[in-house]
Amino acid sequence: MPAFPWRSPGVWIGFVGAVLVGVGACSNGFSFNPLGWGVGPIATLATTISHDTGKLLVASGCVLLSAGWLLLVPRSGRVLPARLWLLWAAPLVVVPPVMSGDPFLYADLGWILAHGGNPYVNVLGSFGGPFEPFVDDFWAGNGVAYPPLALEINRLMVQLAGMHPYWGVIAQRLPALVGVGLLAIFLPRLADRLGTDRDWAIWLGVLNPVTIVHLIGGAHNDTLMAGVVVSALWLSVQTVPRISASLVLAPIVIGLAMALKQQAGLAVLAAAGLPVAAQLARLPWLQRILVLGWRTAVATVVALVTFVAVSLATGLGFGWTQWLSQMGRARTMTLSVAIGDAFIWTGRDWTGPANTMLAILAVLGLAALILTRPERPLRATAWGSLLVLFIGQALHPWYIGLSLALLALIPLGRTAAEWVVFGSFGYLMAYALTNLYNLSVLPSLAGGLGFGVAAFALWAASGADLVPAGARPPDRRVTTLG
């Protein structure tokens, strides 16, 4: 087997990029506490990095990390080990959250829960404590729509860190590291089982700069959810004596993932359909729909029962439902907000109507994916996971982590691969522009589009190819069409 080229420039360009992101994130200018970070091993470093310097370091690091990633695109004769993510993640392990205040919310939620409160009732900042000064003003006085298991993990992490005002926040990165570890373990194994390119799965789903910068650097709870979902899909194609892995065991795991972040629920489609995808392909269209339909219905019931059981067992119930609209006030980088900004000159806010229109189109698109090719459940789940993001009122780069992992498992043509790769890079940079430089949504998306187009132009000029180098012969019990 060819050795991995640790001397490859891409490895170390990416590492330098990660270092710049980590160092830049230490600037006191990124702290929501007027006194700065104040505690922890980065306190002294934080005073030496101005806010403007920190912004430049983080933005430049994102570019370098992406450049290193593109230089490592899988090709014949080069092995890409999943463990490379550990090298790129190392500079981000103990630094403050990158371009996000969410882990401070997690820590405060954990504090509230650990002191007998209910975060769905006792709003952020209401219990004081060491994390309250770091809570973003936008969220202070409000609750969150995170499901109960996510809150229990937040509580466990702050208790593990002894309620320390810095380490209690950094501990929220541990579940994210576990999540990426699960992706690194199960994506290549699932790719082997499906007969797709394992190196491509690692490259796109694990080493993607969005994964490194946001899922790990930002320490978001979406990360553990994504890792649990992929492990559930791997479980769904295993043979387990006397019990259905795809209709019982995998949906139970997906139910647990839903208790971390609700959008994991779409994965029941892939879990139910993957093991029978090859058989579905041999059936008439209507029978394909019926078989996939009843299997998905069973898996959905099992996942929902698990989700409900976990919610009730925690004692927190379903209070998160009352906070679903909170994110809509943030005007994040959604297409509906961009449309609203583009037509602000009309004197009317078109964001709401645009969001409704996009949600309808997303639902129709998901239905079309399922109905036109029911024998490809993983394809429908992967592209559908992107479409359902348009249904929500908010969109952030870390929301697409699961989608990138799932897309890494399906055959992509050259054009689709280029859109996914350069689109994810463009969105990474668009978010950097809005978060670091406070640009509004429309110019940020335009800037991200410029970065994506420029990267694609340089790539095309180099004559390189994005099509995966090749896949193993598929396991005939499943199908690459999944």
Coordinates of C-alpha atoms in Angstrom, one line a residue:
M1 CA 0.0 0.0 0.0
P2 CA 1.5 3.4 -0.9
A3 CA 2.7 5.4 2.1
F4 CA 0.9 8.6 3.0
P5 CA 3.1 11.6 2.0
W6 CA 3.5 13.4 5.3
R7 CA 6.0 15.6 3.5
S8 CA 3.4 16.8 1.2
P9 CA 3.1 20.6 1.2
G10 CA -0.7 20.3 1.6
V11 CA -0.3 18.7 5.0
W12 CA 1.8 21.5 6.4
I13 CA 0.1 24.3 4.6
G14 CA -3.2 23.1 6.2
F15 CA -1.5 22.8 9.6
V16 CA -0.1 26.4 9.4
G17 CA -3.6 27.5 8.5
A18 CA -5.0 25.8 11.5
V19 CA -2.4 27.4 13.7
L20 CA -3.3 30.9 12.4
V21 CA -7.0 30.3 13.0
G22 CA -6.2 29.1 16.6
V23 CA -3.9 32.0 17.4
G24 CA -6.2 34.6 15.9
A25 CA -9.2 33.2 17.9
C26 CA -7.3 34.0 21.1
S27 CA -7.6 37.8 20.7
N28 CA -9.6 39.4 23.5
G29 CA -11.5 41.2 20.8
F30 CA -13.6 38.1 20.2
S31 CA -14.7 37.8 23.8
F32 CA -18.3 38.8 24.7
N33 CA -16.9 39.7 28.2
P34 CA -15.7 43.3 28.2
L35 CA -12.8 42.1 30.4
G36 CA -11.6 39.7 27.7
W37 CA -10.9 36.0 28.2
G38 CA -9.2 36.8 31.5
V39 CA -8.5 33.2 32.5
G40 CA -6.9 30.1 31.1
P41 CA -3.6 29.5 29.3
I42 CA -4.3 32.0 26.5
A43 CA -4.9 35.0 28.8
T44 CA -1.4 36.5 28.3
L45 CA -1.4 35.7 24.5
A46 CA -4.8 37.3 24.2
T47 CA -3.6 40.7 25.3
T48 CA -0.9 40.8 22.6
I49 CA -3.2 40.2 19.7
S50 CA -5.4 43.1 18.6
H51 CA -8.9 42.5 17.3
D52 CA -7.9 43.5 13.8
T53 CA -4.9 41.2 13.9
G54 CA -7.0 38.4 15.2
K55 CA -9.5 38.8 12.3
L56 CA -6.7 38.8 9.7
L57 CA -5.1 35.7 11.3
V58 CA -8.4 33.7 11.3
A59 CA -9.4 34.7 7.8
S60 CA -5.9 34.0 6.4
G61 CA -5.9 30.7 8.3
C62 CA -9.1 29.6 6.7
V63 CA -7.6 30.3 3.2
L64 CA -4.4 28.4 4.0
L65 CA -6.3 25.5 5.5
S66 CA -8.5 25.3 2.4
A67 CA -5.4 25.5 0.1
G68 CA -3.8 22.6 2.0
W69 CA -7.0 20.6 1.8
L70 CA -7.2 21.1 -2.0
L71 CA -3.6 20.0 -2.4
L72 CA -4.5 16.7 -0.8
V73 CA -7.4 15.8 -3.0
P74 CA -7.4 12.0 -3.4
R75 CA -5.7 10.6 -6.4
S76 CA -4.4 7.2 -7.5
G77 CA -1.3 6.0 -5.6
R78 CA -1.9 8.3 -2.5
V79 CA -3.4 7.0 0.7
L80 CA -5.2 9.6 2.8
P81 CA -5.4 8.4 6.5
A82 CA -8.3 9.6 8.6
R83 CA -5.9 10.4 11.4
L84 CA -4.6 13.5 9.6
W85 CA -7.5 15.4 11.1
L86 CA -5.8 15.1 14.5
L87 CA -2.9 17.1 13.3
W88 CA -5.1 19.9 11.9
A89 CA -7.3 19.9 15.0
A90 CA -4.4 20.1 17.5
P91 CA -3.9 23.9 17.3
L92 CA -7.6 24.4 18.0
V93 CA -8.1 22.1 21.0
V94 CA -7.6 24.6 23.9
V95 CA -8.2 28.0 22.2
P96 CA -11.5 29.9 22.6
P97 CA -14.3 28.9 20.3
V98 CA -13.6 30.0 16.7
M99 CA -16.1 32.5 15.2
S100 CA -18.8 31.4 17.6
G101 CA -20.3 32.2 21.0
D102 CA -22.3 28.9 21.1
P103 CA -20.0 27.0 23.5
F104 CA -20.4 29.8 26.1
L105 CA -24.1 29.2 25.8
Y106 CA -23.6 25.5 26.2
A107 CA -21.5 26.1 29.4
D108 CA -24.2 28.4 30.8
L109 CA -26.9 25.9 30.0
G110 CA -24.9 23.3 31.7
W111 CA -24.5 25.6 34.8
I112 CA -28.2 26.2 34.9
L113 CA -29.0 22.5 34.7
A114 CA -26.3 21.5 37.2
H115 CA -27.9 24.0 39.7
G116 CA -31.4 22.6 39.4
G117 CA -32.8 24.8 36.7
N118 CA -34.6 24.0 33.5
P119 CA -32.9 25.9 30.6
Y120 CA -36.2 25.9 28.7
V121 CA -37.7 28.0 31.6
N122 CA -34.7 29.5 33.3
V123 CA -33.2 31.6 30.5
L124 CA -29.6 32.1 29.6
G125 CA -27.7 34.2 32.2
S126 CA -30.5 33.9 34.7
F127 CA -28.5 31.8 37.2
G128 CA -25.4 34.0 37.2
G129 CA -22.3 31.9 37.6
P130 CA -18.9 32.0 35.9
F131 CA -20.2 31.8 32.3
E132 CA -22.9 34.5 32.5
P133 CA -20.5 37.3 31.6
F134 CA -19.5 35.5 28.3
V135 CA -23.1 35.0 27.1
D136 CA -23.8 36.9 23.8
D137 CA -26.3 39.8 24.4
F138 CA -28.4 38.4 21.6
W139 CA -29.1 35.2 23.6
A140 CA -29.1 36.6 27.1
G141 CA -32.6 36.4 28.6
N142 CA -33.7 33.8 26.1
G143 CA -33.9 30.0 25.9
V144 CA -32.6 27.6 23.3
A145 CA -34.2 25.0 21.0
Y146 CA -31.5 22.4 21.7
P147 CA -33.0 19.0 22.6
P148 CA -32.5 17.5 26.1
L149 CA -29.6 15.1 25.5
A150 CA -27.5 18.0 24.2
L151 CA -28.2 20.0 27.4
E152 CA -27.3 16.9 29.6
I153 CA -23.9 16.7 27.7
N154 CA -23.4 20.5 28.4
R155 CA -24.0 19.8 32.1
L156 CA -21.6 16.9 32.1
M157 CA -18.9 18.9 30.4
V158 CA -19.0 21.8 32.9
Q159 CA -19.0 19.4 35.8
L160 CA -16.1 17.5 34.3
A161 CA -14.2 20.9 34.1
G162 CA -15.1 21.8 37.7
M163 CA -17.2 24.7 36.6
H164 CA -14.1 26.6 35.6
P165 CA -14.9 29.8 33.7
Y166 CA -12.5 28.9 30.9
W167 CA -12.1 25.1 30.9
G168 CA -15.8 24.7 31.3
V169 CA -16.2 26.2 27.9
I170 CA -13.3 24.4 26.3
A171 CA -14.7 21.1 27.7
Q172 CA -17.7 21.7 25.3
R173 CA -15.2 20.8 22.5
L174 CA -14.8 17.3 23.8
P175 CA -18.1 16.0 22.3
A176 CA -17.1 17.7 19.1
L177 CA -13.8 15.8 19.0
V178 CA -15.7 12.6 19.7
G179 CA -18.1 13.4 16.8
V180 CA -15.3 13.9 14.3
G181 CA -13.6 10.8 15.7
L182 CA -16.7 8.9 14.9
L183 CA -16.7 10.3 11.3
A184 CA -13.1 9.3 10.9
I185 CA -13.8 5.8 12.0
F186 CA -17.1 5.1 10.3
L187 CA -17.0 7.1 7.0
P188 CA -14.2 5.0 5.5
R189 CA -15.8 1.8 6.8
L190 CA -19.2 2.7 5.3
A191 CA -17.5 3.7 2.1
D192 CA -15.9 0.3 1.9
R193 CA -19.2 -1.4 2.5
L194 CA -20.9 0.7 -0.2
G195 CA -18.1 0.4 -2.7
T196 CA -17.3 4.1 -2.8
D197 CA -13.9 5.7 -2.5
R198 CA -12.8 5.7 1.2
D199 CA -10.1 8.3 0.6
W200 CA -12.7 10.7 -0.9
A201 CA -15.0 10.0 2.1
I202 CA -12.2 11.0 4.5
W203 CA -11.1 14.0 2.4
L204 CA -14.6 15.5 2.0
G205 CA -16.3 14.4 5.2
V206 CA -13.5 14.6 7.8
L207 CA -10.7 16.9 6.5
N208 CA -13.0 19.5 5.0
P209 CA -12.1 23.0 6.3
V210 CA -15.7 23.5 7.5
T211 CA -15.2 20.4 9.7
I212 CA -11.9 21.6 11.1
V213 CA -12.8 25.3 11.6
H214 CA -16.4 25.1 12.7
L215 CA -17.2 21.6 13.8
I216 CA -14.0 21.4 15.9
G217 CA -12.9 25.0 16.3
G218 CA -16.4 26.2 16.9
A219 CA -17.1 23.2 19.2
H220 CA -20.7 23.0 17.9
N221 CA -23.2 20.3 19.1
D222 CA -24.0 19.5 15.5
T223 CA -20.6 17.6 15.4
L224 CA -21.4 14.8 17.8
M225 CA -24.8 14.5 16.1
A226 CA -23.2 14.0 12.7
G227 CA -20.8 11.4 14.0
V228 CA -23.6 9.5 15.7
V229 CA -25.7 9.5 12.5
V230 CA -22.9 8.1 10.4
S231 CA -22.2 5.4 12.9
A232 CA -26.0 4.6 12.8
L233 CA -25.8 4.2 9.0
W234 CA -22.8 1.9 9.3
L235 CA -24.8 -0.1 11.9
S236 CA -27.8 -0.3 9.5
V237 CA -25.8 -2.4 6.9
Q238 CA -24.5 -4.8 9.5
T239 CA -25.9 -8.3 10.1
V240 CA -27.1 -8.7 13.7
P241 CA -28.6 -12.0 14.8
R242 CA -32.3 -12.1 15.8
I243 CA -32.9 -8.3 15.4
S244 CA -33.1 -5.9 12.5
A245 CA -30.1 -3.6 12.5
S246 CA -31.7 -1.3 9.9
L247 CA -35.3 -1.1 11.4
V248 CA -34.5 -1.3 15.1
L249 CA -30.9 -0.8 16.2
A250 CA -29.9 2.0 13.7
P251 CA -33.1 4.0 14.3
I252 CA -32.5 3.8 18.0
V253 CA -29.1 5.4 17.5
I254 CA -30.7 8.0 15.2
G255 CA -33.2 8.7 17.9
L256 CA -30.3 9.4 20.2
A257 CA -28.8 11.7 17.6
M258 CA -32.1 13.5 17.3
A259 CA -31.9 14.2 21.0
L260 CA -28.6 15.9 20.2
K261 CA -29.9 17.9 17.2
Q262 CA -33.3 17.3 15.7
Q263 CA -32.3 17.3 12.0
A264 CA -30.7 13.9 12.5
G265 CA -34.1 12.4 12.0
L266 CA -33.9 12.5 8.1
A267 CA -31.3 9.7 8.4
V268 CA -34.0 7.2 9.0
L269 CA -34.6 7.2 5.2
A270 CA -31.1 6.0 4.5
A271 CA -31.0 3.6 7.5
A272 CA -34.2 1.9 6.3
G273 CA -33.3 1.8 2.6
L274 CA -29.6 1.1 2.4
P275 CA -29.7 -2.6 3.2
V276 CA -32.3 -3.3 0.6
A277 CA -31.2 -0.8 -2.1
A278 CA -30.0 -3.5 -4.5
Q279 CA -33.3 -5.3 -4.2
L280 CA -35.3 -2.1 -4.6
A281 CA -33.5 -1.5 -7.9
R282 CA -34.9 -4.7 -9.3
L283 CA -38.5 -3.9 -8.4
P284 CA -41.1 -2.0 -10.4
W285 CA -41.2 1.7 -9.4
L286 CA -44.4 1.5 -7.4
Q287 CA -43.2 -1.5 -5.4
R288 CA -39.9 0.4 -4.7
I289 CA -41.9 3.3 -3.3
L290 CA -44.1 0.9 -1.2
V291 CA -41.2 -1.1 0.2
L292 CA -39.1 2.0 1.0
G293 CA -42.2 3.6 2.5
W294 CA -43.1 1.0 5.0
R295 CA -39.5 0.4 6.0
T296 CA -39.0 4.1 6.6
A297 CA -42.2 4.4 8.5
V298 CA -41.1 1.6 10.9
A299 CA -37.7 3.2 11.3
T300 CA -39.2 6.6 12.0
V301 CA -41.5 5.2 14.7
V302 CA -38.5 3.6 16.4
A303 CA -36.4 6.8 16.2
L304 CA -39.3 9.0 17.5
V305 CA -40.0 6.6 20.4
T306 CA -36.4 6.8 21.3
F307 CA -36.3 10.6 21.1
V308 CA -39.4 10.9 23.2
A309 CA -38.1 8.4 25.8
V310 CA -34.9 10.3 26.1
S311 CA -36.7 13.6 26.4
L312 CA -38.9 12.3 29.2
A313 CA -36.2 10.5 31.0
T314 CA -34.2 13.7 31.3
G315 CA -37.2 15.4 32.9
L316 CA -36.8 18.3 30.5
G317 CA -39.5 17.3 28.1
F318 CA -40.2 19.4 25.0
G319 CA -39.7 22.9 26.2
W320 CA -37.3 23.5 23.4
T321 CA -40.3 23.9 21.0
Q322 CA -41.1 27.4 22.4
W323 CA -37.7 28.7 21.3
L324 CA -37.7 27.6 17.7
S325 CA -38.3 31.1 16.4
Q326 CA -35.4 32.7 18.3
M327 CA -32.9 31.9 15.5
G328 CA -35.1 33.6 13.0
R329 CA -34.3 37.0 14.6
A330 CA -30.6 36.6 14.0
R331 CA -30.8 37.1 10.2
T332 CA -28.1 34.6 9.5
M333 CA -26.7 33.8 6.0
T334 CA -29.8 32.2 4.6
L335 CA -30.8 32.7 1.0
S336 CA -34.1 34.1 2.2
V337 CA -32.3 36.9 4.1
A338 CA -30.2 37.6 1.1
I339 CA -33.4 37.9 -1.0
G340 CA -34.9 40.2 1.6
D341 CA -31.8 42.4 1.6
A342 CA -31.7 42.5 -2.2
F343 CA -35.2 43.9 -2.4
I344 CA -35.1 46.2 0.7
W345 CA -35.4 49.1 -1.7
T346 CA -39.1 48.2 -2.3
G347 CA -39.9 49.3 1.3
R348 CA -41.1 45.8 2.2
D349 CA -39.3 43.0 4.0
W350 CA -39.5 40.0 1.6
T351 CA -37.5 37.7 4.0
G352 CA -40.6 35.9 5.3
P353 CA -42.2 35.3 1.9
A354 CA -38.9 34.2 0.5
N355 CA -38.4 31.8 3.4
T356 CA -41.8 30.3 2.8
M357 CA -41.2 29.9 -0.9
L358 CA -37.8 28.3 -0.4
A359 CA -39.2 25.9 2.3
I360 CA -41.9 24.8 -0.2
L361 CA -39.3 24.2 -2.9
A362 CA -37.1 22.3 -0.5
V363 CA -39.9 20.0 0.5
L364 CA -40.8 19.4 -3.2
G365 CA -37.2 18.8 -4.0
L366 CA -36.9 16.2 -1.2
A367 CA -40.0 14.5 -2.4
A368 CA -38.7 14.4 -5.9
L369 CA -35.4 12.8 -4.7
I370 CA -37.3 10.1 -3.0
L371 CA -40.0 9.5 -5.6
T372 CA -37.8 9.5 -8.7
R373 CA -35.1 7.2 -7.4
P374 CA -36.4 5.3 -4.3
E375 CA -33.6 2.8 -4.8
R376 CA -31.1 5.5 -3.9
P377 CA -32.0 6.3 -0.3
L378 CA -28.6 7.6 0.7
R379 CA -28.5 10.0 -2.3
A380 CA -32.0 11.3 -1.2
T381 CA -30.8 11.7 2.4
A382 CA -27.5 13.4 1.5
W383 CA -29.0 16.0 -0.9
G384 CA -32.1 16.2 1.1
S385 CA -30.1 17.2 4.2
L386 CA -29.0 20.2 2.3
L387 CA -32.5 21.0 1.1
V388 CA -34.1 20.9 4.5
L389 CA -31.7 23.6 5.7
F390 CA -33.7 26.0 3.6
I391 CA -36.8 25.1 5.7
G392 CA -35.3 26.6 8.8
Q393 CA -34.9 30.2 9.7
A394 CA -31.2 30.1 10.2
L395 CA -28.2 28.7 8.4
H396 CA -24.5 28.4 9.6
P397 CA -21.5 26.6 8.1
W398 CA -21.6 24.0 10.9
Y399 CA -25.1 23.0 9.8
I400 CA -23.7 21.5 6.6
G401 CA -21.2 19.2 8.4
L402 CA -23.6 16.2 8.3
S403 CA -24.4 16.9 4.6
L404 CA -20.8 16.9 3.6
A405 CA -20.3 13.6 5.4
L406 CA -23.2 12.0 3.6
L407 CA -22.3 13.5 0.2
A408 CA -18.8 12.0 0.7
L409 CA -20.5 8.5 0.6
I410 CA -22.3 8.8 -2.7
P411 CA -20.9 8.9 -6.3
L412 CA -20.6 12.5 -7.5
G413 CA -20.0 13.5 -11.0
R414 CA -17.4 16.2 -11.8
T415 CA -19.8 19.1 -11.9
A416 CA -21.5 18.0 -8.6
A417 CA -18.2 17.5 -6.9
E418 CA -17.0 21.0 -8.0
W419 CA -20.2 22.6 -6.6
V420 CA -19.8 20.8 -3.3
V421 CA -16.1 21.4 -2.9
F422 CA -15.9 25.0 -4.0
G423 CA -19.3 25.8 -2.6
S424 CA -18.3 24.7 0.9
F425 CA -15.1 26.8 0.6
G426 CA -17.1 29.8 -0.6
Y427 CA -19.5 29.5 2.3
L428 CA -16.7 29.1 4.8
M429 CA -15.3 32.4 3.6
A430 CA -18.7 34.1 3.4
Y431 CA -19.2 33.3 7.0
A432 CA -15.7 34.6 7.9
L433 CA -16.6 37.9 6.2
T434 CA -19.9 38.4 8.1
N435 CA -18.6 37.1 11.5
L436 CA -15.1 38.8 11.5
Y437 CA -15.9 42.0 9.6
N438 CA -19.6 42.4 10.4
L439 CA -20.6 42.6 6.7
S440 CA -24.3 42.1 6.1
V441 CA -25.6 38.9 4.5
L442 CA -25.7 40.0 0.8
P443 CA -22.1 41.3 0.5
S444 CA -20.8 38.4 2.6
L445 CA -22.4 35.9 0.2
A446 CA -21.1 37.9 -2.8
G447 CA -17.6 37.8 -1.2
G448 CA -17.9 34.1 -0.6
L449 CA -18.9 33.5 -4.1
G450 CA -15.9 35.5 -5.3
F451 CA -13.6 33.3 -3.1
G452 CA -15.3 30.1 -4.5
V453 CA -15.0 31.2 -8.1
A454 CA -11.4 32.3 -7.7
A455 CA -10.5 29.0 -6.1
F456 CA -12.2 27.1 -8.9
A457 CA -10.5 29.1 -11.6
L458 CA -7.1 28.4 -10.1
W459 CA -8.0 24.7 -9.8
A460 CA -9.2 24.5 -13.3
A461 CA -6.1 26.2 -14.6
S462 CA -4.0 23.6 -12.8
G463 CA -5.7 20.8 -14.8
A464 CA -6.4 18.8 -11.6
D465 CA -9.4 16.6 -11.3
L466 CA -12.0 16.3 -8.5
V467 CA -13.5 13.0 -9.5
P468 CA -12.6 10.3 -6.9
A469 CA -9.7 8.2 -8.0
G470 CA -11.7 4.9 -7.9
A471 CA -13.8 2.8 -5.7
R472 CA -13.6 -0.8 -4.6
P473 CA -16.0 -3.3 -6.1
P474 CA -19.3 -2.8 -4.2
D475 CA -20.6 -5.2 -1.6
R476 CA -23.5 -6.8 -3.6
R477 CA -25.7 -6.8 -0.4
V478 CA -25.9 -3.0 -0.8
T479 CA -25.3 -0.8 -3.8
T480 CA -23.4 2.3 -4.8
L481 CA -26.6 3.7 -6.0
G482 CA -27.6 4.1 -2.3

